[in-house]
PDB file of C-alpha atoms and ligand atoms in Angstrom:
ATOM      1  CA  VAL B   1     -53.749 213.463 -39.336  1.00  0.00           C
ATOM      2  CA  SER B   2     -54.853 209.964 -40.387  1.00  0.00           C
ATOM      3  CA  ALA B   3     -56.717 209.208 -43.620  1.00  0.00           C
ATOM      4  CA  LEU B   4     -59.941 208.701 -41.645  1.00  0.00           C
ATOM      5  CA  GLU B   5     -59.511 211.989 -39.780  1.00  0.00           C
ATOM      6  CA  SER B   6     -58.918 213.965 -42.928  1.00  0.00           C
ATOM      7  CA  LYS B   7     -62.037 212.361 -44.432  1.00  0.00           C
ATOM      8  CA  ILE B   8     -64.056 213.570 -41.445  1.00  0.00           C
ATOM      9  CA  ASP B   9     -62.481 217.017 -41.675  1.00  0.00           C
ATOM     10  CA  SER B  10     -63.511 217.392 -45.292  1.00  0.00           C
ATOM     11  CA  MET B  11     -67.040 216.109 -44.584  1.00  0.00           C
ATOM     12  CA  VAL B  12     -67.454 218.640 -41.768  1.00  0.00           C
ATOM     13  CA  GLU B  13     -66.098 221.421 -43.945  1.00  0.00           C
ATOM     14  CA  ALA B  14     -68.504 220.562 -46.770  1.00  0.00           C
ATOM     15  CA  LEU B  15     -71.482 220.345 -44.401  1.00  0.00           C
ATOM     16  CA  ASN B  16     -70.607 223.660 -42.764  1.00  0.00           C
ATOM     17  CA  GLU B  17     -70.414 225.308 -46.165  1.00  0.00           C
ATOM     18  CA  ARG B  18     -73.753 223.846 -47.257  1.00  0.00           C
ATOM     19  CA  SER B  19     -75.373 224.845 -43.949  1.00  0.00           C
ATOM     20  CA  GLU B  20     -74.192 228.422 -44.447  1.00  0.00           C
ATOM     21  CA  LYS B  21     -75.167 228.618 -48.113  1.00  0.00           C
ATOM     22  CA  ASN B  22     -78.578 226.948 -47.744  1.00  0.00           C
ATOM     23  CA  ALA B  23     -79.451 228.393 -44.357  1.00  0.00           C
ATOM     24  CA  LEU B  24     -83.205 228.638 -43.812  1.00  0.00           C
ATOM     25  CA  ASP B  25     -84.937 230.637 -41.132  1.00  0.00           C
ATOM     26  CA  PRO B  26     -88.553 229.848 -40.269  1.00  0.00           C
ATOM     27  CA  HIS B  27     -89.033 233.476 -39.159  1.00  0.00           C
ATOM     28  CA  THR B  28     -88.398 234.746 -42.688  1.00  0.00           C
ATOM     29  CA  ASP B  29     -88.691 231.709 -44.975  1.00  0.00           C
ATOM     30  CA  LEU B  30     -92.128 230.655 -43.750  1.00  0.00           C
ATOM     31  CA  ASN B  31     -95.308 232.613 -43.354  1.00  0.00           C
ATOM     32  CA  LEU B  32     -96.612 231.148 -40.127  1.00  0.00           C
ATOM     33  CA  ALA B  33     -99.557 233.558 -40.210  1.00  0.00           C
ATOM     34  CA  GLN B  34    -100.885 231.893 -43.356  1.00  0.00           C
ATOM     35  CA  GLN B  35    -103.720 229.863 -41.868  1.00  0.00           C
ATOM     36  CA  PRO B  36    -104.127 226.389 -43.401  1.00  0.00           C
ATOM     37  CA  SER B  37    -107.674 225.650 -44.567  1.00  0.00           C
ATOM     38  CA  LYS B  38    -109.612 223.223 -42.401  1.00  0.00           C
ATOM     39  CA  ASP B  39    -111.471 222.072 -45.511  1.00  0.00           C
ATOM     40  CA  CYS B  40    -108.510 220.046 -46.717  1.00  0.00           C
ATOM     41  CA  LEU B  41    -106.277 217.297 -45.381  1.00  0.00           C
ATOM     42  CA  TRP B  42    -103.098 218.321 -43.570  1.00  0.00           C
ATOM     43  CA  MET B  43    -101.579 214.853 -44.016  1.00  0.00           C
ATOM     44  CA  PRO B  44    -101.927 212.358 -46.857  1.00  0.00           C
ATOM     45  CA  GLU B  45    -104.576 209.796 -45.902  1.00  0.00           C
ATOM     46  CA  HIS B  46    -102.241 206.806 -46.129  1.00  0.00           C
ATOM     47  CA  LEU B  47    -100.031 208.274 -43.407  1.00  0.00           C
ATOM     48  CA  LEU B  48    -102.852 208.621 -40.879  1.00  0.00           C
ATOM     49  CA  SER B  49    -102.507 206.196 -37.988  1.00  0.00           C
ATOM     50  CA  LEU B  50    -106.014 204.799 -38.487  1.00  0.00           C
ATOM     51  CA  TYR B  51    -105.806 204.454 -42.261  1.00  0.00           C
ATOM     52  CA  GLY B  52    -106.488 200.896 -43.366  1.00  0.00           C
ATOM     53  CA  THR B  53    -108.122 199.855 -40.076  1.00  0.00           C
ATOM     54  CA  PRO B  54    -111.803 198.901 -39.718  1.00  0.00           C
ATOM     55  CA  THR B  55    -112.245 202.031 -37.551  1.00  0.00           C
ATOM     56  CA  TYR B  56    -111.128 204.233 -40.449  1.00  0.00           C
ATOM     57  CA  GLY B  57    -113.966 202.870 -42.557  1.00  0.00           C
ATOM     58  CA  THR B  58    -116.489 204.080 -39.975  1.00  0.00           C
ATOM     59  CA  LEU B  59    -115.241 207.706 -39.953  1.00  0.00           C
ATOM     60  CA  THR B  60    -117.127 210.480 -41.738  1.00  0.00           C
ATOM     61  CA  ASP B  61    -115.257 212.780 -44.137  1.00  0.00           C
ATOM     62  CA  GLU B  62    -115.371 215.451 -41.482  1.00  0.00           C
ATOM     63  CA  GLN B  63    -113.774 213.126 -38.917  1.00  0.00           C
ATOM     64  CA  LYS B  64    -111.060 212.155 -41.414  1.00  0.00           C
ATOM     65  CA  LEU B  65    -110.205 215.820 -41.992  1.00  0.00           C
ATOM     66  CA  LYS B  66    -110.082 216.426 -38.258  1.00  0.00           C
ATOM     67  CA  LEU B  67    -107.881 213.364 -37.781  1.00  0.00           C
ATOM     68  CA  SER B  68    -105.449 214.686 -40.398  1.00  0.00           C
ATOM     69  CA  HIS B  69    -105.310 218.135 -38.749  1.00  0.00           C
ATOM     70  CA  GLN B  70    -104.687 216.687 -35.317  1.00  0.00           C
ATOM     71  CA  GLU B  71    -102.195 214.074 -36.467  1.00  0.00           C
ATOM     72  CA  PHE B  72    -100.171 216.682 -38.348  1.00  0.00           C
ATOM     73  CA  CYS B  73     -99.967 218.597 -35.049  1.00  0.00           C
ATOM     74  CA  LEU B  74     -99.012 215.295 -33.401  1.00  0.00           C
ATOM     75  CA  ILE B  75     -96.130 214.808 -35.855  1.00  0.00           C
ATOM     76  CA  CYS B  76     -95.005 218.386 -35.180  1.00  0.00           C
ATOM     77  CA  SER B  77     -95.171 217.639 -31.441  1.00  0.00           C
ATOM     78  CA  VAL B  78     -93.236 214.373 -31.678  1.00  0.00           C
ATOM     79  CA  SER B  79     -90.591 216.263 -33.660  1.00  0.00           C
ATOM     80  CA  CYS B  80     -90.376 219.063 -31.069  1.00  0.00           C
ATOM     81  CA  PHE B  81     -89.971 216.725 -28.138  1.00  0.00           C
ATOM     82  CA  GLY B  82     -87.404 214.631 -30.009  1.00  0.00           C
ATOM     83  CA  GLU B  83     -85.505 217.738 -31.072  1.00  0.00           C
ATOM     84  CA  LYS B  84     -85.450 219.069 -27.532  1.00  0.00           C
ATOM     85  CA  GLU B  85     -83.666 215.819 -26.556  1.00  0.00           C
ATOM     86  CA  VAL B  86     -81.319 216.140 -29.541  1.00  0.00           C
ATOM     87  CA  ILE B  87     -80.286 219.631 -28.465  1.00  0.00           C
ATOM     88  CA  ALA B  88     -79.909 218.621 -24.816  1.00  0.00           C
ATOM     89  CA  SER B  89     -77.825 215.538 -25.662  1.00  0.00           C
ATOM     90  CA  ILE B  90     -75.600 217.248 -28.197  1.00  0.00           C
ATOM     91  CA  ALA B  91     -75.072 220.257 -25.956  1.00  0.00           C
ATOM     92  CA  ARG B  92     -73.911 217.822 -23.273  1.00  0.00           C
ATOM     93  CA  LEU B  93     -71.407 216.171 -25.632  1.00  0.00           C
ATOM     94  CA  MET B  94     -70.168 218.953 -27.850  1.00  0.00           C
ATOM     95  CA  LEU B  95     -67.227 220.115 -25.757  1.00  0.00           C
ATOM     96  CA  LYS B  96     -65.879 216.600 -25.164  1.00  0.00           C
ATOM     97  CA  LYS B  97     -62.483 216.030 -26.702  1.00  0.00           C
ATOM     98  CA  GLN B  98     -63.647 213.117 -28.828  1.00  0.00           C
ATOM     99  CA  PHE B  99     -66.060 215.420 -30.705  1.00  0.00           C
ATOM    100  CA  ALA B 100     -63.549 218.193 -31.367  1.00  0.00           C
ATOM    101  CA  ARG B 101     -63.259 217.276 -35.074  1.00  0.00           C
ATOM    102  CA  VAL B 102     -67.010 217.603 -35.673  1.00  0.00           C
ATOM    103  CA  ARG B 103     -67.766 220.389 -33.196  1.00  0.00           C
ATOM    104  CA  SER B 104     -68.006 223.167 -35.757  1.00  0.00           C
ATOM    105  CA  TYR B 105     -70.899 221.317 -37.408  1.00  0.00           C
ATOM    106  CA  LEU B 106     -72.682 220.718 -34.105  1.00  0.00           C
ATOM    107  CA  TYR B 107     -73.272 224.493 -33.827  1.00  0.00           C
ATOM    108  CA  TYR B 108     -75.293 224.377 -37.062  1.00  0.00           C
ATOM    109  CA  LEU B 109     -77.126 221.268 -35.987  1.00  0.00           C
ATOM    110  CA  ILE B 110     -78.253 222.811 -32.701  1.00  0.00           C
ATOM    111  CA  ARG B 111     -79.222 226.078 -34.382  1.00  0.00           C
ATOM    112  CA  GLU B 112     -81.305 224.250 -36.956  1.00  0.00           C
ATOM    113  CA  GLU B 113     -83.046 222.011 -34.418  1.00  0.00           C
ATOM    114  CA  ASN B 114     -83.897 225.111 -32.421  1.00  0.00           C
ATOM    115  CA  ASN B 115     -85.473 226.593 -35.574  1.00  0.00           C
ATOM    116  CA  HIS B 116     -87.464 223.407 -36.053  1.00  0.00           C
ATOM    117  CA  ILE B 117     -88.801 223.473 -32.504  1.00  0.00           C
ATOM    118  CA  TYR B 118     -89.880 227.058 -33.124  1.00  0.00           C
ATOM    119  CA  MET B 119     -91.772 226.327 -36.355  1.00  0.00           C
ATOM    120  CA  PHE B 120     -93.362 223.066 -35.203  1.00  0.00           C
ATOM    121  CA  SER B 121     -94.503 224.403 -31.831  1.00  0.00           C
ATOM    122  CA  GLU B 122     -95.715 227.708 -33.328  1.00  0.00           C
ATOM    123  CA  PHE B 123     -97.794 225.773 -35.836  1.00  0.00           C
ATOM    124  CA  CYS B 124     -99.342 223.715 -33.019  1.00  0.00           C
ATOM    125  CA  ASN B 125    -100.003 226.782 -30.856  1.00  0.00           C
ATOM    126  CA  ARG B 126    -101.680 228.683 -33.681  1.00  0.00           C
ATOM    127  CA  TYR B 127    -103.641 225.988 -35.478  1.00  0.00           C
ATOM    128  CA  GLY B 128    -104.050 223.051 -33.127  1.00  0.00           C
ATOM    129  CA  GLU B 129    -102.289 221.948 -30.003  1.00  0.00           C
ATOM    130  CA  LEU B 130     -98.924 220.711 -28.853  1.00  0.00           C
ATOM    131  CA  TYR B 131     -99.252 217.118 -27.652  1.00  0.00           C
ATOM    132  CA  PRO B 132     -96.883 216.223 -24.842  1.00  0.00           C
ATOM    133  CA  SER B 133     -94.695 213.278 -25.710  1.00  0.00           C
ATOM    134  CA  LEU B 134     -95.640 210.480 -23.334  1.00  0.00           C
ATOM    135  CA  TYR B 135     -92.760 208.318 -24.303  1.00  0.00           C
ATOM    136  CA  SER B 136     -89.174 209.159 -23.522  1.00  0.00           C
ATOM    137  CA  TYR B 137     -87.409 209.702 -26.810  1.00  0.00           C
ATOM    138  CA  ALA B 138     -83.984 208.801 -25.558  1.00  0.00           C
ATOM    139  CA  GLN B 139     -85.118 205.719 -23.617  1.00  0.00           C
ATOM    140  CA  GLY B 140     -83.801 204.928 -20.219  1.00  0.00           C
ATOM    141  CA  THR B 141     -81.186 202.243 -20.863  1.00  0.00           C
ATOM    142  CA  ILE B 142     -78.160 203.086 -18.753  1.00  0.00           C
ATOM    143  CA  TRP B 143     -74.875 202.142 -20.353  1.00  0.00           C
ATOM    144  CA  GLU B 144     -72.074 201.614 -17.899  1.00  0.00           C
ATOM    145  CA  ASP B 145     -69.502 202.712 -20.421  1.00  0.00           C
ATOM    146  CA  PRO B 146     -69.799 206.475 -21.142  1.00  0.00           C
ATOM    147  CA  ILE B 147     -68.316 205.892 -24.600  1.00  0.00           C
ATOM    148  CA  VAL B 148     -71.214 203.569 -25.435  1.00  0.00           C
ATOM    149  CA  ASP B 149     -73.625 206.108 -23.985  1.00  0.00           C
ATOM    150  CA  ASP B 150     -72.267 208.793 -26.329  1.00  0.00           C
ATOM    151  CA  LEU B 151     -72.534 206.442 -29.299  1.00  0.00           C
ATOM    152  CA  MET B 152     -76.156 205.643 -28.480  1.00  0.00           C
ATOM    153  CA  VAL B 153     -77.059 209.343 -28.393  1.00  0.00           C
ATOM    154  CA  PHE B 154     -76.083 209.663 -32.045  1.00  0.00           C
ATOM    155  CA  VAL B 155     -77.706 206.343 -32.965  1.00  0.00           C
ATOM    156  CA  HIS B 156     -81.036 207.509 -31.472  1.00  0.00           C
ATOM    157  CA  VAL B 157     -80.771 210.848 -33.240  1.00  0.00           C
ATOM    158  CA  LEU B 158     -80.021 209.194 -36.589  1.00  0.00           C
ATOM    159  CA  VAL B 159     -82.865 206.660 -36.413  1.00  0.00           C
ATOM    160  CA  PHE B 160     -85.353 209.292 -35.244  1.00  0.00           C
ATOM    161  CA  GLU B 161     -84.315 211.662 -38.045  1.00  0.00           C
ATOM    162  CA  GLU B 162     -84.271 209.085 -40.834  1.00  0.00           C
ATOM    163  CA  LEU B 163     -87.737 207.737 -40.063  1.00  0.00           C
ATOM    164  CA  GLY B 164     -89.177 211.233 -39.630  1.00  0.00           C
ATOM    165  CA  GLN B 165     -87.572 212.354 -42.894  1.00  0.00           C
ATOM    166  CA  GLY B 166     -89.659 209.898 -44.910  1.00  0.00           C
ATOM    167  CA  LEU B 167     -92.896 211.302 -43.482  1.00  0.00           C
ATOM    168  CA  ASN B 168     -91.779 214.898 -44.032  1.00  0.00           C
ATOM    169  CA  LEU B 169     -90.677 214.207 -47.588  1.00  0.00           C
ATOM    170  CA  ALA B 170     -94.022 212.636 -48.513  1.00  0.00           C
ATOM    171  CA  MET B 171     -95.865 215.656 -47.067  1.00  0.00           C
ATOM    172  CA  SER B 172     -93.553 218.212 -48.693  1.00  0.00           C
ATOM    173  CA  ARG B 173     -94.425 216.807 -52.129  1.00  0.00           C
ATOM    174  CA  ASP B 174     -98.175 216.446 -51.690  1.00  0.00           C
ATOM    175  CA  ASP B 175     -99.893 219.258 -53.635  1.00  0.00           C
ATOM    176  CA  ASP B 176    -103.194 218.589 -51.863  1.00  0.00           C
ATOM    177  CA  LEU B 177    -101.811 219.846 -48.531  1.00  0.00           C
ATOM    178  CA  PRO B 178    -101.961 223.526 -47.488  1.00  0.00           C
ATOM    179  CA  GLU B 179     -98.993 225.715 -48.501  1.00  0.00           C
ATOM    180  CA  LEU B 180     -97.829 226.255 -44.908  1.00  0.00           C
ATOM    181  CA  VAL B 181     -97.905 222.525 -44.144  1.00  0.00           C
ATOM    182  CA  ARG B 182     -95.820 221.773 -47.246  1.00  0.00           C
ATOM    183  CA  GLY B 183     -93.476 224.661 -46.456  1.00  0.00           C
ATOM    184  CA  ILE B 184     -92.776 223.407 -42.940  1.00  0.00           C
ATOM    185  CA  ASN B 185     -92.082 219.937 -44.288  1.00  0.00           C
ATOM    186  CA  ARG B 186     -89.843 221.296 -47.062  1.00  0.00           C
ATOM    187  CA  LEU B 187     -87.766 223.317 -44.636  1.00  0.00           C
ATOM    188  CA  HIS B 188     -87.370 220.319 -42.364  1.00  0.00           C
ATOM    189  CA  VAL B 189     -86.417 217.954 -45.199  1.00  0.00           C
ATOM    190  CA  GLU B 190     -83.749 220.394 -46.419  1.00  0.00           C
ATOM    191  CA  ASP B 191     -82.028 220.709 -43.028  1.00  0.00           C
ATOM    192  CA  GLU B 192     -82.467 217.081 -42.008  1.00  0.00           C
ATOM    193  CA  GLY B 193     -80.827 215.855 -45.220  1.00  0.00           C
ATOM    194  CA  ARG B 194     -77.556 217.291 -43.886  1.00  0.00           C
ATOM    195  CA  HIS B 195     -78.138 215.997 -40.346  1.00  0.00           C
ATOM    196  CA  ILE B 196     -78.683 212.477 -41.678  1.00  0.00           C
ATOM    197  CA  ALA B 197     -75.596 212.581 -43.914  1.00  0.00           C
ATOM    198  CA  PHE B 198     -73.600 213.728 -40.890  1.00  0.00           C
ATOM    199  CA  GLY B 199     -75.214 211.150 -38.601  1.00  0.00           C
ATOM    200  CA  ARG B 200     -74.382 208.227 -40.872  1.00  0.00           C
ATOM    201  CA  HIS B 201     -70.727 209.291 -41.133  1.00  0.00           C
ATOM    202  CA  LEU B 202     -70.382 209.891 -37.419  1.00  0.00           C
ATOM    203  CA  VAL B 203     -72.177 206.698 -36.343  1.00  0.00           C
ATOM    204  CA  ARG B 204     -70.083 204.592 -38.734  1.00  0.00           C
ATOM    205  CA  ASP B 205     -66.901 206.189 -37.464  1.00  0.00           C
ATOM    206  CA  LEU B 206     -67.875 205.777 -33.784  1.00  0.00           C
ATOM    207  CA  CYS B 207     -68.943 202.149 -34.321  1.00  0.00           C
ATOM    208  CA  GLU B 208     -65.677 201.270 -36.049  1.00  0.00           C
ATOM    209  CA  ARG B 209     -63.700 202.703 -33.181  1.00  0.00           C
ATOM    210  CA  ILE B 210     -65.886 201.692 -30.221  1.00  0.00           C
ATOM    211  CA  LEU B 211     -67.592 198.358 -30.941  1.00  0.00           C
ATOM    212  CA  PRO B 212     -64.405 196.263 -31.263  1.00  0.00           C
ATOM    213  CA  THR B 213     -63.301 197.498 -27.827  1.00  0.00           C
ATOM    214  CA  VAL B 214     -66.453 196.579 -25.848  1.00  0.00           C
ATOM    215  CA  PRO B 215     -67.225 193.095 -24.438  1.00  0.00           C
ATOM    216  CA  HIS B 216     -69.196 190.702 -26.605  1.00  0.00           C
ATOM    217  CA  GLU B 217     -72.101 190.866 -24.147  1.00  0.00           C
ATOM    218  CA  THR B 218     -72.341 194.659 -24.415  1.00  0.00           C
ATOM    219  CA  ARG B 219     -72.359 194.431 -28.216  1.00  0.00           C
ATOM    220  CA  SER B 220     -75.253 192.035 -28.038  1.00  0.00           C
ATOM    221  CA  GLN B 221     -77.111 194.328 -25.566  1.00  0.00           C
ATOM    222  CA  ILE B 222     -76.583 197.223 -27.948  1.00  0.00           C
ATOM    223  CA  ARG B 223     -78.105 195.276 -30.855  1.00  0.00           C
ATOM    224  CA  THR B 224     -81.109 194.267 -28.742  1.00  0.00           C
ATOM    225  CA  HIS B 225     -81.587 197.867 -27.645  1.00  0.00           C
ATOM    226  CA  VAL B 226     -81.436 199.238 -31.209  1.00  0.00           C
ATOM    227  CA  GLN B 227     -83.982 196.656 -32.350  1.00  0.00           C
ATOM    228  CA  GLU B 228     -86.319 197.605 -29.481  1.00  0.00           C
ATOM    229  CA  TYR B 229     -85.827 201.281 -30.139  1.00  0.00           C
ATOM    230  CA  LEU B 230     -86.847 200.792 -33.784  1.00  0.00           C
ATOM    231  CA  ASN B 231     -89.867 198.763 -32.798  1.00  0.00           C
ATOM    232  CA  THR B 232     -91.226 201.279 -30.272  1.00  0.00           C
ATOM    233  CA  LEU B 233     -90.821 204.540 -32.198  1.00  0.00           C
ATOM    234  CA  HIS B 234     -94.324 204.218 -33.646  1.00  0.00           C
ATOM    235  CA  LEU B 235     -95.932 204.469 -30.180  1.00  0.00           C
ATOM    236  CA  ASP B 236     -95.795 208.270 -30.139  1.00  0.00           C
ATOM    237  CA  TYR B 237     -97.681 208.470 -33.421  1.00  0.00           C
ATOM    238  CA  HIS B 238    -100.781 206.879 -31.864  1.00  0.00           C
ATOM    239  CA  ASN B 239    -102.500 209.323 -29.532  1.00  0.00           C
ATOM    240  CA  VAL B 240    -105.484 208.403 -27.396  1.00  0.00           C
ATOM    241  CA  ARG B 241    -106.575 212.042 -26.898  1.00  0.00           C
ATOM    242  CA  ILE B 242    -106.948 212.424 -30.639  1.00  0.00           C
ATOM    243  CA  TYR B 243    -108.981 209.239 -30.989  1.00  0.00           C
ATOM    244  CA  ARG B 244    -111.225 210.343 -28.097  1.00  0.00           C
ATOM    245  CA  SER B 245    -111.751 213.821 -29.525  1.00  0.00           C
ATOM    246  CA  LEU B 246    -113.097 212.208 -32.705  1.00  0.00           C
ATOM    247  CA  GLY B 247    -115.679 210.424 -30.578  1.00  0.00           C
ATOM    248  CA  ILE B 248    -114.181 206.985 -31.145  1.00  0.00           C
ATOM    249  CA  LYS B 249    -115.460 204.523 -28.568  1.00  0.00           C
ATOM    250  CA  ASP B 250    -112.872 202.429 -26.719  1.00  0.00           C
ATOM    251  CA  ALA B 251    -110.133 204.793 -27.880  1.00  0.00           C
ATOM    252  CA  PHE B 252    -107.676 203.480 -25.312  1.00  0.00           C
ATOM    253  CA  ASP B 253    -108.169 199.844 -26.360  1.00  0.00           C
ATOM    254  CA  LEU B 254    -107.899 200.811 -30.004  1.00  0.00           C
ATOM    255  CA  ARG B 255    -104.546 202.478 -29.397  1.00  0.00           C
ATOM    256  CA  THR B 256    -103.287 199.547 -27.337  1.00  0.00           C
ATOM    257  CA  GLU B 257    -104.277 197.114 -30.036  1.00  0.00           C
ATOM    258  CA  LEU B 258    -102.676 199.143 -32.839  1.00  0.00           C
ATOM    259  CA  ILE B 259     -99.373 199.768 -31.095  1.00  0.00           C
ATOM    260  CA  SER B 260     -98.996 196.168 -29.991  1.00  0.00           C
ATOM    261  CA  ARG B 261     -99.720 194.867 -33.480  1.00  0.00           C
ATOM    262  CA  ARG B 262     -97.398 197.338 -35.212  1.00  0.00           C
ATOM    263  CA  ASP B 263     -93.647 197.797 -35.243  1.00  0.00           C
ATOM    264  CA  VAL B 264     -91.065 199.783 -37.199  1.00  0.00           C
ATOM    265  CA  ARG B 265     -92.870 198.846 -40.435  1.00  0.00           C
ATOM    266  CA  PHE B 266     -95.362 201.533 -39.435  1.00  0.00           C
ATOM    267  CA  PHE B 267     -92.838 203.852 -41.122  1.00  0.00           C
ATOM    268  CA  ALA B 268     -92.943 201.830 -44.363  1.00  0.00           C
ATOM    269  CA  ARG B 269     -96.449 202.575 -45.544  1.00  0.00           C
ATOM    270  CA  ASP B 270     -95.520 203.397 -49.126  1.00  0.00           C
ATOM    271  CA  ALA B 271     -92.864 202.231 -51.581  1.00  0.00           C
ATOM    272  CA  ARG B 272     -90.495 205.164 -51.048  1.00  0.00           C
ATOM    273  CA  ASN B 273     -90.594 204.872 -47.266  1.00  0.00           C
ATOM    274  CA  THR B 274     -90.052 201.105 -47.487  1.00  0.00           C
ATOM    275  CA  VAL B 275     -86.853 201.723 -49.473  1.00  0.00           C
ATOM    276  CA  ARG B 276     -85.819 204.242 -46.817  1.00  0.00           C
ATOM    277  CA  LEU B 277     -86.484 201.858 -43.924  1.00  0.00           C
ATOM    278  CA  ASN B 278     -84.590 199.048 -45.620  1.00  0.00           C
ATOM    279  CA  SER B 279     -81.667 201.356 -46.288  1.00  0.00           C
ATOM    280  CA  LEU B 280     -81.586 202.424 -42.634  1.00  0.00           C
ATOM    281  CA  GLN B 281     -81.722 198.835 -41.377  1.00  0.00           C
ATOM    282  CA  GLN B 282     -79.041 197.810 -43.875  1.00  0.00           C
ATOM    283  CA  PHE B 283     -76.857 200.651 -42.623  1.00  0.00           C
ATOM    284  CA  LEU B 284     -77.393 199.645 -38.971  1.00  0.00           C
ATOM    285  CA  ARG B 285     -76.489 196.030 -39.808  1.00  0.00           C
ATOM    286  CA  SER B 286     -73.399 197.092 -41.737  1.00  0.00           C
ATOM    287  CA  VAL B 287     -71.986 198.947 -38.722  1.00  0.00           C
ATOM    288  CA  GLY B 288     -72.854 196.140 -36.285  1.00  0.00           C
ATOM    289  CA  LEU B 289     -75.831 197.788 -34.563  1.00  0.00           C
ATOM    290  CA  LEU B 290     -78.486 195.351 -35.734  1.00  0.00           C
ATOM    291  CA  GLU B 291     -78.826 191.592 -36.229  1.00  0.00           C
ATOM    292  CA  ASP B 292     -79.327 190.241 -39.733  1.00  0.00           C
ATOM    293  CA  LEU B 293     -83.016 190.170 -40.640  1.00  0.00           C
ATOM    294  CA  PRO B 294     -84.908 189.893 -43.926  1.00  0.00           C
ATOM    295  CA  PRO B 295     -85.778 193.286 -45.504  1.00  0.00           C
ATOM    296  CA  ALA B 296     -89.168 194.878 -44.812  1.00  0.00           C
ATOM    297  CA  GLN B 297     -91.991 194.678 -47.339  1.00  0.00           C
ATOM    298  CA  VAL B 298     -94.432 197.512 -47.992  1.00  0.00           C
ATOM    299  CA  ASN B 299     -96.721 197.509 -44.967  1.00  0.00           C
ATOM    300  CA  PRO B 300    -100.429 197.770 -45.736  1.00  0.00           C
ATOM    301  CA  SER B 301    -100.845 199.360 -42.291  1.00  0.00           C
ATOM    302  CA  VAL B 302    -103.239 196.792 -40.819  1.00  0.00           C
TER     303      VAL B 302
HETATM  304 FE1  FE2 G   1     -85.319 218.736 -36.908  1.00  0.00          FE
HETATM  305 FE1  FE2 G   2     -82.125 216.994 -37.273  1.00  0.00          FE
END
């Protein structure tokens, strides 16, 4: 067993232990029957997709509340659809020989993602609606080399989880949100902390082994793809049905304008989330998945 392998073994062992000790179950650790009040926000205002835009200034308080209720359900929906892809992709990979060392942790990961789909979709069914994800989470780039394909699965999962984690963390700590909304976010933050720690280790390890062996051209395609992936993740968080249901005129044009003007900095709308985004981009650069770029500044959202 090499030094690197024994490092991975001990990481997996520690994560398995923590997953067992801190196991959460939405069936027993959350009270999904506890209806959140419609008289309060379900998301902090600064995280709403319209916050900071001229349109936001025209909304009544009632419309702002409704926007926050619907966009919390939208975040739950985006999570569900992403998690469904995570489970499908990891289930496809987990019995491959190259994942034998980490397989015991993949059981926990799949179990936890399944729990998350349950709590997010139940919340939507009971208190709002589940919005179908219009955008394919995994994106259709076909990599000729199956090894690169496997790597990209874990890169997508990591980026998706890290950017979502910042939103969940902000909501879990906001005392103005209903107890159930905070509880769902808390549970997710707790589990995802382990997934992200695992993802960073695994992606670094895979990059160190795989990237030096692929042609220069493929490496450059990978970096372009990761950059595009980052800069399109915000699309799902802008939903035309929600804008229409608020009675916003030209809802489709509004969405088109917002998504074309915005990029990954959509996830850096406060100081803490800006630090998180910069840390993620720094990590991706350090493993060779992203070109060198200046760090992001706090994004005022317009
Ligand atoms: Fe999750
Ligand atoms: Fe996760």
